[in-house]
mmCIF file of C-alpha atoms and ligand atoms in Angstrom:
data_model
loop_
_atom_site.group_PDB
_atom_site.id
_atom_site.type_symbol
_atom_site.label_atom_id
_atom_site.label_comp_id
_atom_site.label_asym_id
_atom_site.label_seq_id
_atom_site.Cartn_x
_atom_site.Cartn_y
_atom_site.Cartn_z
ATOM 1 C CA MET A 1 -4.128 -33.244 -10.943
ATOM 2 C CA THR A 2 -4.503 -36.929 -9.372
ATOM 3 C CA ILE A 3 -4.989 -39.942 -11.530
ATOM 4 C CA PRO A 4 -8.513 -40.969 -11.891
ATOM 5 C CA THR A 5 -10.514 -43.550 -11.221
ATOM 6 C CA TYR A 6 -13.247 -45.650 -12.078
ATOM 7 C CA ALA A 7 -15.583 -43.463 -9.798
ATOM 8 C CA ASP A 8 -14.552 -40.119 -12.000
ATOM 9 C CA VAL A 9 -15.650 -42.622 -15.278
ATOM 10 C CA VAL A 10 -18.950 -43.303 -13.599
ATOM 11 C CA ALA A 11 -19.553 -39.448 -12.741
ATOM 12 C CA ALA A 12 -18.526 -38.449 -16.613
ATOM 13 C CA ALA A 13 -20.976 -41.410 -17.617
ATOM 14 C CA GLY A 14 -23.661 -39.197 -15.958
ATOM 15 C CA ARG A 15 -22.673 -35.927 -17.132
ATOM 16 C CA ILE A 16 -22.342 -36.685 -20.613
ATOM 17 C CA GLN A 17 -25.943 -38.725 -20.510
ATOM 18 C CA GLY A 18 -28.064 -37.454 -22.344
ATOM 19 C CA HIS A 19 -24.983 -34.991 -24.682
ATOM 20 C CA ALA A 20 -22.898 -37.741 -26.077
ATOM 21 C CA HIS A 21 -24.841 -40.650 -27.937
ATOM 22 C CA ARG A 22 -24.572 -44.344 -26.393
ATOM 23 C CA THR A 23 -23.022 -45.639 -29.709
ATOM 24 C CA PRO A 24 -23.536 -49.325 -31.110
ATOM 25 C CA VAL A 25 -21.686 -52.332 -30.554
ATOM 26 C CA LEU A 26 -21.542 -53.446 -34.018
ATOM 27 C CA THR A 27 -20.887 -57.690 -35.086
ATOM 28 C CA SER A 28 -19.673 -59.021 -38.351
ATOM 29 C CA ARG A 29 -20.096 -62.563 -39.157
ATOM 30 C CA THR A 30 -17.288 -62.236 -41.647
ATOM 31 C CA ALA A 31 -14.422 -60.951 -38.931
ATOM 32 C CA ASN A 32 -15.992 -63.963 -36.248
ATOM 33 C CA GLU A 33 -14.976 -66.253 -39.051
ATOM 34 C CA GLU A 34 -11.955 -64.795 -39.833
ATOM 35 C CA LEU A 35 -10.969 -64.973 -36.202
ATOM 36 C CA GLY A 36 -12.320 -67.708 -35.206
ATOM 37 C CA ALA A 37 -13.517 -65.351 -32.403
ATOM 38 C CA GLU A 38 -16.358 -63.429 -31.316
ATOM 39 C CA ILE A 39 -15.705 -59.708 -32.114
ATOM 40 C CA PHE A 40 -18.008 -56.590 -30.543
ATOM 41 C CA PHE A 41 -16.852 -53.674 -32.505
ATOM 42 C CA LYS A 42 -17.755 -49.928 -30.493
ATOM 43 C CA ALA A 43 -18.181 -47.696 -32.988
ATOM 44 C CA GLU A 44 -17.235 -44.236 -31.644
ATOM 45 C CA ASN A 45 -17.267 -43.398 -35.378
ATOM 46 C CA LEU A 46 -21.091 -43.043 -34.764
ATOM 47 C CA GLN A 47 -20.049 -40.304 -31.939
ATOM 48 C CA ARG A 48 -20.777 -36.977 -31.950
ATOM 49 C CA MET A 49 -18.775 -35.268 -34.166
ATOM 50 C CA GLY A 50 -17.158 -38.138 -35.289
ATOM 51 C CA ALA A 51 -14.876 -39.418 -32.827
ATOM 52 C CA PHE A 52 -14.815 -40.541 -29.073
ATOM 53 C CA LYS A 53 -13.466 -37.522 -28.321
ATOM 54 C CA PHE A 54 -16.405 -35.579 -27.302
ATOM 55 C CA ARG A 55 -16.955 -37.423 -23.867
ATOM 56 C CA GLY A 56 -13.839 -36.407 -22.890
ATOM 57 C CA ALA A 57 -13.948 -32.873 -23.791
ATOM 58 C CA PHE A 58 -18.014 -32.858 -22.688
ATOM 59 C CA ASN A 59 -16.732 -34.096 -19.471
ATOM 60 C CA ALA A 60 -14.034 -31.088 -18.936
ATOM 61 C CA LEU A 61 -16.429 -28.737 -19.876
ATOM 62 C CA SER A 62 -18.919 -29.710 -17.905
ATOM 63 C CA ARG A 63 -16.948 -29.371 -15.015
ATOM 64 C CA PHE A 64 -16.097 -25.435 -15.905
ATOM 65 C CA SER A 65 -16.618 -22.765 -12.958
ATOM 66 C CA GLU A 66 -19.197 -19.598 -14.106
ATOM 67 C CA ALA A 67 -15.638 -17.629 -14.331
ATOM 68 C CA GLN A 68 -13.767 -20.319 -16.385
ATOM 69 C CA ARG A 69 -17.586 -20.217 -18.596
ATOM 70 C CA LYS A 70 -16.873 -16.675 -19.339
ATOM 71 C CA ALA A 71 -13.237 -16.529 -20.061
ATOM 72 C CA GLY A 72 -13.615 -19.556 -22.444
ATOM 73 C CA VAL A 73 -11.767 -22.595 -22.997
ATOM 74 C CA VAL A 74 -7.977 -23.406 -25.145
ATOM 75 C CA ALA A 75 -7.255 -26.546 -26.768
ATOM 76 C CA PHE A 76 -4.711 -27.702 -29.133
ATOM 77 C CA SER A 77 -5.175 -30.602 -31.479
ATOM 78 C CA SER A 78 -4.415 -32.459 -34.459
ATOM 79 C CA GLY A 79 -8.339 -32.707 -34.841
ATOM 80 C CA ASN A 80 -10.630 -34.814 -33.349
ATOM 81 C CA HIS A 81 -10.396 -32.859 -29.617
ATOM 82 C CA ALA A 82 -10.284 -29.404 -31.262
ATOM 83 C CA GLN A 83 -13.574 -30.705 -33.412
ATOM 84 C CA ALA A 84 -14.874 -32.258 -29.801
ATOM 85 C CA ILE A 85 -13.729 -28.625 -27.767
ATOM 86 C CA ALA A 86 -15.880 -26.498 -30.414
ATOM 87 C CA LEU A 87 -18.889 -28.850 -30.562
ATOM 88 C CA SER A 88 -18.952 -29.128 -26.436
ATOM 89 C CA ALA A 89 -18.090 -24.871 -26.307
ATOM 90 C CA LYS A 90 -21.152 -24.370 -28.447
ATOM 91 C CA LEU A 91 -23.533 -26.286 -26.781
ATOM 92 C CA MET A 92 -22.541 -24.812 -23.432
ATOM 93 C CA GLY A 93 -22.128 -21.415 -24.782
ATOM 94 C CA ILE A 94 -18.402 -21.008 -23.618
ATOM 95 C CA PRO A 95 -16.018 -19.465 -26.250
ATOM 96 C CA ALA A 96 -13.452 -21.743 -27.833
ATOM 97 C CA THR A 97 -10.156 -21.287 -29.214
ATOM 98 C CA ILE A 98 -8.155 -24.300 -31.090
ATOM 99 C CA ILE A 99 -4.781 -24.367 -31.751
ATOM 100 C CA MET A 100 -4.333 -26.787 -35.218
ATOM 101 C CA PRO A 101 -1.101 -28.104 -37.221
ATOM 102 C CA GLN A 102 -1.578 -26.241 -40.648
ATOM 103 C CA ASP A 103 -1.601 -29.466 -42.242
ATOM 104 C CA ALA A 104 -3.875 -30.932 -40.685
ATOM 105 C CA PRO A 105 -7.307 -32.607 -43.140
ATOM 106 C CA ALA A 106 -9.035 -29.802 -44.051
ATOM 107 C CA SER A 107 -12.433 -31.521 -42.873
ATOM 108 C CA LYS A 108 -10.917 -31.067 -39.828
ATOM 109 C CA ILE A 109 -10.110 -28.158 -39.805
ATOM 110 C CA ALA A 110 -13.222 -26.812 -41.463
ATOM 111 C CA ALA A 111 -15.596 -28.963 -38.731
ATOM 112 C CA THR A 112 -14.140 -27.396 -36.010
ATOM 113 C CA ARG A 113 -14.748 -24.024 -37.870
ATOM 114 C CA GLY A 114 -18.075 -24.904 -38.651
ATOM 115 C CA TYR A 115 -18.431 -25.798 -34.770
ATOM 116 C CA GLY A 116 -17.595 -21.800 -33.841
ATOM 117 C CA GLY A 117 -14.475 -22.638 -32.694
ATOM 118 C CA ASN A 118 -11.958 -19.855 -33.408
ATOM 119 C CA VAL A 119 -8.691 -21.491 -35.311
ATOM 120 C CA VAL A 120 -5.243 -20.397 -34.982
ATOM 121 C CA THR A 121 -2.869 -22.634 -37.106
ATOM 122 C CA TYR A 122 0.848 -23.455 -36.418
ATOM 123 C CA ASP A 123 3.417 -25.964 -38.075
ATOM 124 C CA ARG A 124 4.206 -29.190 -36.278
ATOM 125 C CA TYR A 125 7.004 -30.121 -37.313
ATOM 126 C CA THR A 126 8.557 -27.003 -36.180
ATOM 127 C CA GLU A 127 6.215 -25.260 -33.380
ATOM 128 C CA ASP A 128 5.513 -26.265 -29.864
ATOM 129 C CA ARG A 129 1.413 -26.226 -29.647
ATOM 130 C CA GLU A 130 1.694 -26.850 -26.008
ATOM 131 C CA ALA A 131 3.955 -23.710 -25.306
ATOM 132 C CA ILE A 132 1.612 -21.328 -28.133
ATOM 133 C CA GLY A 133 -2.013 -22.563 -25.899
ATOM 134 C CA ARG A 134 -0.199 -22.004 -23.011
ATOM 135 C CA LYS A 135 0.689 -18.076 -23.904
ATOM 136 C CA LEU A 136 -3.099 -18.009 -24.893
ATOM 137 C CA ALA A 137 -4.406 -19.262 -21.802
ATOM 138 C CA ARG A 138 -2.028 -17.008 -19.499
ATOM 139 C CA GLU A 139 -2.536 -13.663 -21.793
ATOM 140 C CA GLN A 140 -6.450 -14.159 -22.037
ATOM 141 C CA GLY A 141 -7.667 -16.182 -18.648
ATOM 142 C CA MET A 142 -8.546 -19.277 -20.995
ATOM 143 C CA THR A 143 -8.469 -22.568 -19.537
ATOM 144 C CA LEU A 144 -6.258 -24.823 -21.478
ATOM 145 C CA ILE A 145 -7.944 -28.456 -22.054
ATOM 146 C CA PRO A 146 -4.816 -30.641 -23.492
ATOM 147 C CA PRO A 147 -5.966 -33.549 -25.431
ATOM 148 C CA TYR A 148 -5.443 -36.574 -23.233
ATOM 149 C CA ASP A 149 -3.543 -35.527 -20.267
ATOM 150 C CA HIS A 150 -6.234 -34.548 -18.252
ATOM 151 C CA ALA A 151 -7.768 -36.049 -15.552
ATOM 152 C CA ASP A 152 -11.422 -35.178 -16.799
ATOM 153 C CA VAL A 153 -10.660 -35.812 -20.317
ATOM 154 C CA ILE A 154 -9.111 -39.483 -19.322
ATOM 155 C CA ALA A 155 -12.622 -40.016 -17.374
ATOM 156 C CA GLY A 156 -14.788 -38.840 -19.978
ATOM 157 C CA GLN A 157 -12.750 -41.131 -22.854
ATOM 158 C CA GLY A 158 -13.428 -44.108 -19.995
ATOM 159 C CA THR A 159 -17.239 -43.794 -20.635
ATOM 160 C CA ALA A 160 -16.983 -45.877 -23.876
ATOM 161 C CA ALA A 161 -15.220 -49.052 -22.697
ATOM 162 C CA LYS A 162 -17.340 -48.978 -19.464
ATOM 163 C CA GLU A 163 -20.855 -49.120 -21.888
ATOM 164 C CA LEU A 164 -19.011 -51.944 -23.982
ATOM 165 C CA PHE A 165 -18.725 -53.893 -21.111
ATOM 166 C CA GLU A 166 -22.414 -53.224 -19.618
ATOM 167 C CA GLU A 167 -23.655 -54.247 -22.861
ATOM 168 C CA VAL A 168 -21.957 -57.217 -24.001
ATOM 169 C CA GLY A 169 -20.539 -58.436 -20.442
ATOM 170 C CA GLU A 170 -16.761 -59.462 -19.655
ATOM 171 C CA LEU A 171 -14.216 -60.326 -22.538
ATOM 172 C CA ASP A 172 -11.483 -62.186 -22.935
ATOM 173 C CA TYR A 173 -9.104 -59.815 -24.921
ATOM 174 C CA PHE A 174 -10.039 -56.027 -25.856
ATOM 175 C CA PHE A 175 -7.977 -53.781 -28.352
ATOM 176 C CA VAL A 176 -7.909 -50.049 -28.011
ATOM 177 C CA CYS A 177 -6.408 -47.495 -30.234
ATOM 178 C CA LEU A 178 -3.192 -45.244 -28.685
ATOM 179 C CA GLY A 179 -2.335 -41.686 -29.187
ATOM 180 C CA GLY A 180 -1.712 -40.098 -26.165
ATOM 181 C CA GLY A 181 -3.233 -42.125 -23.730
ATOM 182 C CA GLY A 182 -6.817 -41.128 -22.813
ATOM 183 C CA LEU A 183 -8.433 -43.349 -24.766
ATOM 184 C CA LEU A 184 -6.800 -46.036 -23.485
ATOM 185 C CA GLY A 185 -6.171 -44.779 -20.193
ATOM 186 C CA GLY A 186 -9.721 -44.406 -19.683
ATOM 187 C CA SER A 187 -10.487 -47.475 -21.010
ATOM 188 C CA ALA A 188 -8.389 -49.072 -18.398
ATOM 189 C CA LEU A 189 -9.903 -47.898 -15.644
ATOM 190 C CA ALA A 190 -13.226 -49.395 -16.976
ATOM 191 C CA THR A 191 -11.886 -53.011 -17.702
ATOM 192 C CA ARG A 192 -10.037 -53.392 -14.461
ATOM 193 C CA ALA A 193 -13.636 -52.567 -12.852
ATOM 194 C CA LEU A 194 -15.901 -54.119 -15.033
ATOM 195 C CA ALA A 195 -13.933 -57.167 -16.752
ATOM 196 C CA PRO A 196 -10.534 -57.576 -14.358
ATOM 197 C CA LYS A 197 -9.559 -60.650 -16.025
ATOM 198 C CA CYS A 198 -9.467 -59.372 -19.670
ATOM 199 C CA LYS A 199 -6.114 -58.530 -21.728
ATOM 200 C CA LEU A 200 -6.208 -54.912 -22.170
ATOM 201 C CA TYR A 201 -3.818 -53.971 -25.195
ATOM 202 C CA GLY A 202 -2.887 -50.911 -26.549
ATOM 203 C CA VAL A 203 -2.413 -50.281 -30.311
ATOM 204 C CA GLU A 204 0.105 -47.696 -32.218
ATOM 205 C CA PRO A 205 1.270 -47.375 -35.748
ATOM 206 C CA GLU A 206 4.320 -49.002 -36.334
ATOM 207 C CA ALA A 207 6.174 -46.106 -36.894
ATOM 208 C CA GLY A 208 5.090 -43.678 -33.848
ATOM 209 C CA ASN A 209 6.209 -46.616 -30.889
ATOM 210 C CA ASP A 210 6.709 -44.655 -28.389
ATOM 211 C CA GLY A 211 4.146 -46.307 -25.817
ATOM 212 C CA GLN A 212 5.228 -49.636 -26.364
ATOM 213 C CA LEU A 213 8.777 -48.377 -25.345
ATOM 214 C CA SER A 214 7.303 -46.769 -22.775
ATOM 215 C CA PHE A 215 5.498 -49.327 -21.447
ATOM 216 C CA ARG A 216 8.060 -51.786 -21.734
ATOM 217 C CA SER A 217 10.726 -49.723 -20.495
ATOM 218 C CA GLY A 218 9.169 -48.164 -17.448
ATOM 219 C CA SER A 219 9.545 -44.432 -18.558
ATOM 220 C CA ILE A 220 7.999 -41.862 -20.888
ATOM 221 C CA VAL A 221 9.771 -41.854 -23.775
ATOM 222 C CA HIS A 222 9.827 -39.028 -26.346
ATOM 223 C CA ILE A 223 9.827 -39.079 -30.308
ATOM 224 C CA ASP A 224 9.443 -36.522 -32.805
ATOM 225 C CA THR A 225 6.110 -36.210 -34.893
ATOM 226 C CA PRO A 226 5.516 -39.259 -36.261
ATOM 227 C CA LYS A 227 5.155 -39.822 -39.591
ATOM 228 C CA THR A 228 2.243 -42.390 -40.143
ATOM 229 C CA ILE A 229 -1.552 -42.288 -41.851
ATOM 230 C CA ALA A 230 -2.994 -42.338 -38.400
ATOM 231 C CA ASP A 231 -3.058 -38.770 -37.484
ATOM 232 C CA GLY A 232 -5.108 -39.285 -34.866
ATOM 233 C CA ALA A 233 -1.773 -41.504 -33.039
ATOM 234 C CA GLN A 234 1.083 -38.701 -34.056
ATOM 235 C CA THR A 235 1.692 -37.706 -30.176
ATOM 236 C CA GLN A 236 5.498 -37.859 -29.238
ATOM 237 C CA HIS A 237 4.708 -39.185 -25.840
ATOM 238 C CA LEU A 238 2.431 -40.402 -23.333
ATOM 239 C CA GLY A 239 1.185 -38.467 -20.532
ATOM 240 C CA SER A 240 2.033 -37.921 -16.498
ATOM 241 C CA LEU A 241 -1.360 -38.445 -15.560
ATOM 242 C CA THR A 242 -1.988 -41.432 -19.009
ATOM 243 C CA PHE A 243 1.465 -43.022 -18.499
ATOM 244 C CA PRO A 244 0.428 -44.733 -14.850
ATOM 245 C CA ILE A 245 -2.713 -46.026 -15.625
ATOM 246 C CA ILE A 246 -1.068 -47.753 -18.738
ATOM 247 C CA ARG A 247 1.398 -48.974 -16.788
ATOM 248 C CA ARG A 248 -0.589 -50.366 -14.611
ATOM 249 C CA ASP A 249 -3.758 -51.471 -16.167
ATOM 250 C CA VAL A 250 -2.753 -52.553 -19.291
ATOM 251 C CA ASP A 251 -1.331 -55.750 -21.010
ATOM 252 C CA ASP A 252 0.689 -54.778 -23.261
ATOM 253 C CA VAL A 253 1.682 -52.133 -26.586
ATOM 254 C CA LEU A 254 1.579 -53.107 -29.417
ATOM 255 C CA THR A 255 2.294 -51.514 -33.217
ATOM 256 C CA VAL A 256 0.809 -52.256 -36.885
ATOM 257 C CA SER A 257 1.789 -50.826 -39.979
ATOM 258 C CA ASP A 258 0.255 -48.663 -42.413
ATOM 259 C CA ALA A 259 -0.555 -51.058 -44.999
ATOM 260 C CA GLU A 260 -2.762 -53.587 -42.067
ATOM 261 C CA LEU A 261 -4.327 -49.589 -41.343
ATOM 262 C CA VAL A 262 -5.500 -49.539 -44.908
ATOM 263 C CA ASP A 263 -5.775 -53.140 -45.041
ATOM 264 C CA ALA A 264 -8.604 -52.731 -41.944
ATOM 265 C CA MET A 265 -9.971 -49.647 -43.170
ATOM 266 C CA ARG A 266 -10.879 -51.608 -46.431
ATOM 267 C CA PHE A 267 -12.644 -53.960 -44.408
ATOM 268 C CA PHE A 268 -14.677 -51.907 -42.611
ATOM 269 C CA ALA A 269 -15.945 -50.133 -45.485
ATOM 270 C CA ALA A 270 -16.458 -53.137 -47.893
ATOM 271 C CA ARG A 271 -17.689 -55.681 -45.516
ATOM 272 C CA MET A 272 -19.222 -53.783 -42.631
ATOM 273 C CA LYS A 273 -20.139 -50.490 -44.703
ATOM 274 C CA ILE A 274 -18.566 -47.891 -42.104
ATOM 275 C CA VAL A 275 -16.099 -45.198 -42.910
ATOM 276 C CA VAL A 276 -13.577 -45.455 -40.076
ATOM 277 C CA GLU A 277 -10.434 -43.054 -40.036
ATOM 278 C CA PRO A 278 -7.335 -44.633 -40.389
ATOM 279 C CA THR A 279 -6.458 -44.280 -36.459
ATOM 280 C CA GLY A 280 -9.454 -45.984 -35.989
ATOM 281 C CA CYS A 281 -8.673 -48.662 -37.711
ATOM 282 C CA LEU A 282 -5.954 -49.360 -35.211
ATOM 283 C CA GLY A 283 -7.600 -52.005 -32.591
ATOM 284 C CA PHE A 284 -9.000 -54.703 -35.550
ATOM 285 C CA ALA A 285 -5.829 -54.416 -37.068
ATOM 286 C CA ALA A 286 -4.023 -55.736 -34.206
ATOM 287 C CA ALA A 287 -6.430 -58.226 -33.580
ATOM 288 C CA ARG A 288 -5.846 -59.262 -36.982
ATOM 289 C CA LYS A 289 -2.418 -59.701 -36.271
ATOM 290 C CA MET A 290 -3.744 -61.642 -33.458
ATOM 291 C CA LYS A 291 -5.315 -64.715 -34.562
ATOM 292 C CA ASP A 292 -3.584 -67.292 -33.588
ATOM 293 C CA GLN A 293 -4.528 -65.987 -30.250
ATOM 294 C CA LEU A 294 -8.492 -64.971 -30.091
ATOM 295 C CA ARG A 295 -9.532 -68.133 -31.496
ATOM 296 C CA GLY A 296 -12.592 -68.981 -29.454
ATOM 297 C CA LYS A 297 -12.100 -66.026 -27.286
ATOM 298 C CA ARG A 298 -14.569 -62.592 -27.091
ATOM 299 C CA VAL A 299 -12.677 -59.850 -28.066
ATOM 300 C CA GLY A 300 -13.374 -56.178 -27.921
ATOM 301 C CA VAL A 301 -12.542 -53.869 -30.432
ATOM 302 C CA LEU A 302 -12.243 -49.897 -29.776
ATOM 303 C CA ILE A 303 -13.281 -48.427 -33.172
ATOM 304 C CA SER A 304 -12.505 -44.586 -32.077
ATOM 305 C CA GLY A 305 -13.477 -42.767 -35.239
ATOM 306 C CA GLY A 306 -14.412 -41.704 -38.700
ATOM 307 C CA ASN A 307 -13.109 -38.708 -39.501
ATOM 308 C CA VAL A 308 -11.051 -39.178 -42.629
ATOM 309 C CA ASP A 309 -11.608 -36.889 -45.991
ATOM 310 C CA ILE A 310 -13.639 -38.634 -48.555
ATOM 311 C CA GLU A 311 -11.155 -37.991 -51.590
ATOM 312 C CA ARG A 312 -7.741 -39.046 -48.663
ATOM 313 C CA PHE A 313 -10.516 -42.648 -47.987
ATOM 314 C CA ALA A 314 -10.654 -42.863 -51.377
ATOM 315 C CA ALA A 315 -7.027 -42.366 -52.205
ATOM 316 C CA LEU A 316 -5.521 -44.742 -49.508
ATOM 317 C CA LEU A 317 -7.838 -47.478 -50.803
ATOM 318 C CA ALA A 318 -7.377 -47.000 -54.270
HETATM 319 C C1 LIG B 1 -6.969 -39.019 -30.367
HETATM 320 C C2 LIG B 1 -7.386 -39.679 -31.118
HETATM 321 C C3 LIG B 1 -6.710 -41.602 -30.313
HETATM 322 C C4 LIG B 1 -5.900 -41.822 -29.677
HETATM 323 O O1 LIG B 1 -6.113 -41.218 -28.011
HETATM 324 P P1 LIG B 1 -5.810 -40.774 -27.242
HETATM 325 O O2 LIG B 1 -6.289 -40.169 -26.136
HETATM 326 O O3 LIG B 1 -4.728 -39.371 -27.671
HETATM 327 O O4 LIG B 1 -4.943 -41.804 -27.151
HETATM 328 C C5 LIG B 1 -7.563 -41.996 -31.793
HETATM 329 N N1 LIG B 1 -8.362 -42.375 -32.539
HETATM 330 C C6 LIG B 1 -8.706 -41.201 -32.491
HETATM 331 C C7 LIG B 1 -10.087 -41.008 -33.776
HETATM 332 C C8 LIG B 1 -8.384 -39.629 -32.183
HETATM 333 O O5 LIG B 1 -8.810 -39.126 -32.729
#
């Protein structure tokens, strides 16, 4: 598989049009005052199924051949990719099998089942989900769509940043959540095409800074599954397609603590009246820490998703 380009992001935008929401760009006077900057939040928590992952999944499935559609799709995911594949597959009449960790948030497992996905669970600390996925693909002829290391997935995820720049014009800084790098990779393609001078940062949880280690050392670093509240960014390594894009097009990878994520989550709920899952808070939490450099600048923040069990949301804020 070859590394996608901005032309692939443009093609993906055409395929998802009318299926994915064109999510709003939110602003907050309080956030602007706090940072002394003009902040534009791309609200993918308001995307279909509650996260940007619908974009990549729908784009990938819409490229299936007739034979692939018939045999079905298999995906492994800590949550949002699973729901995205299950919903996209349902919309296209494709059977979907989803491999999910048994400790994934109950709301995510239930939603995946609700979208018609056949859920198979595994232990994320002892079992290899990729091996389970490959075995199912091999034995049942299904097509495996990985959560981030796939050209069509990366291109689809890039459509959110494309919409942001089209709506607000060039930005000085752009903060994007980073797990396996599908979102950051796609965002990088759109950023370099539409706002070449914009400083682009990937943001990870402190406990899982494999992306930062990889970016700074120049080769993909593998880590154990990190323990963090940012369950959408518990990836162990960047991908063979996402890493080269990130290395080429991203300015740096930053980290934030779980406590900083909770503070950002509280801000979104209290001030902007939106529910953002911990992983979706990565970008804003990092921007807050860089306050001094952002003064007077135009800043983009990608809010990646809003899928969090409401009881867990309340417990984290308590
Ligand atoms: C998957 C996910 C991420 C990380 O995306 P990658 O493409 O794996 O880097 C961030 N936020 C949310 C809400 C996600 O679901």
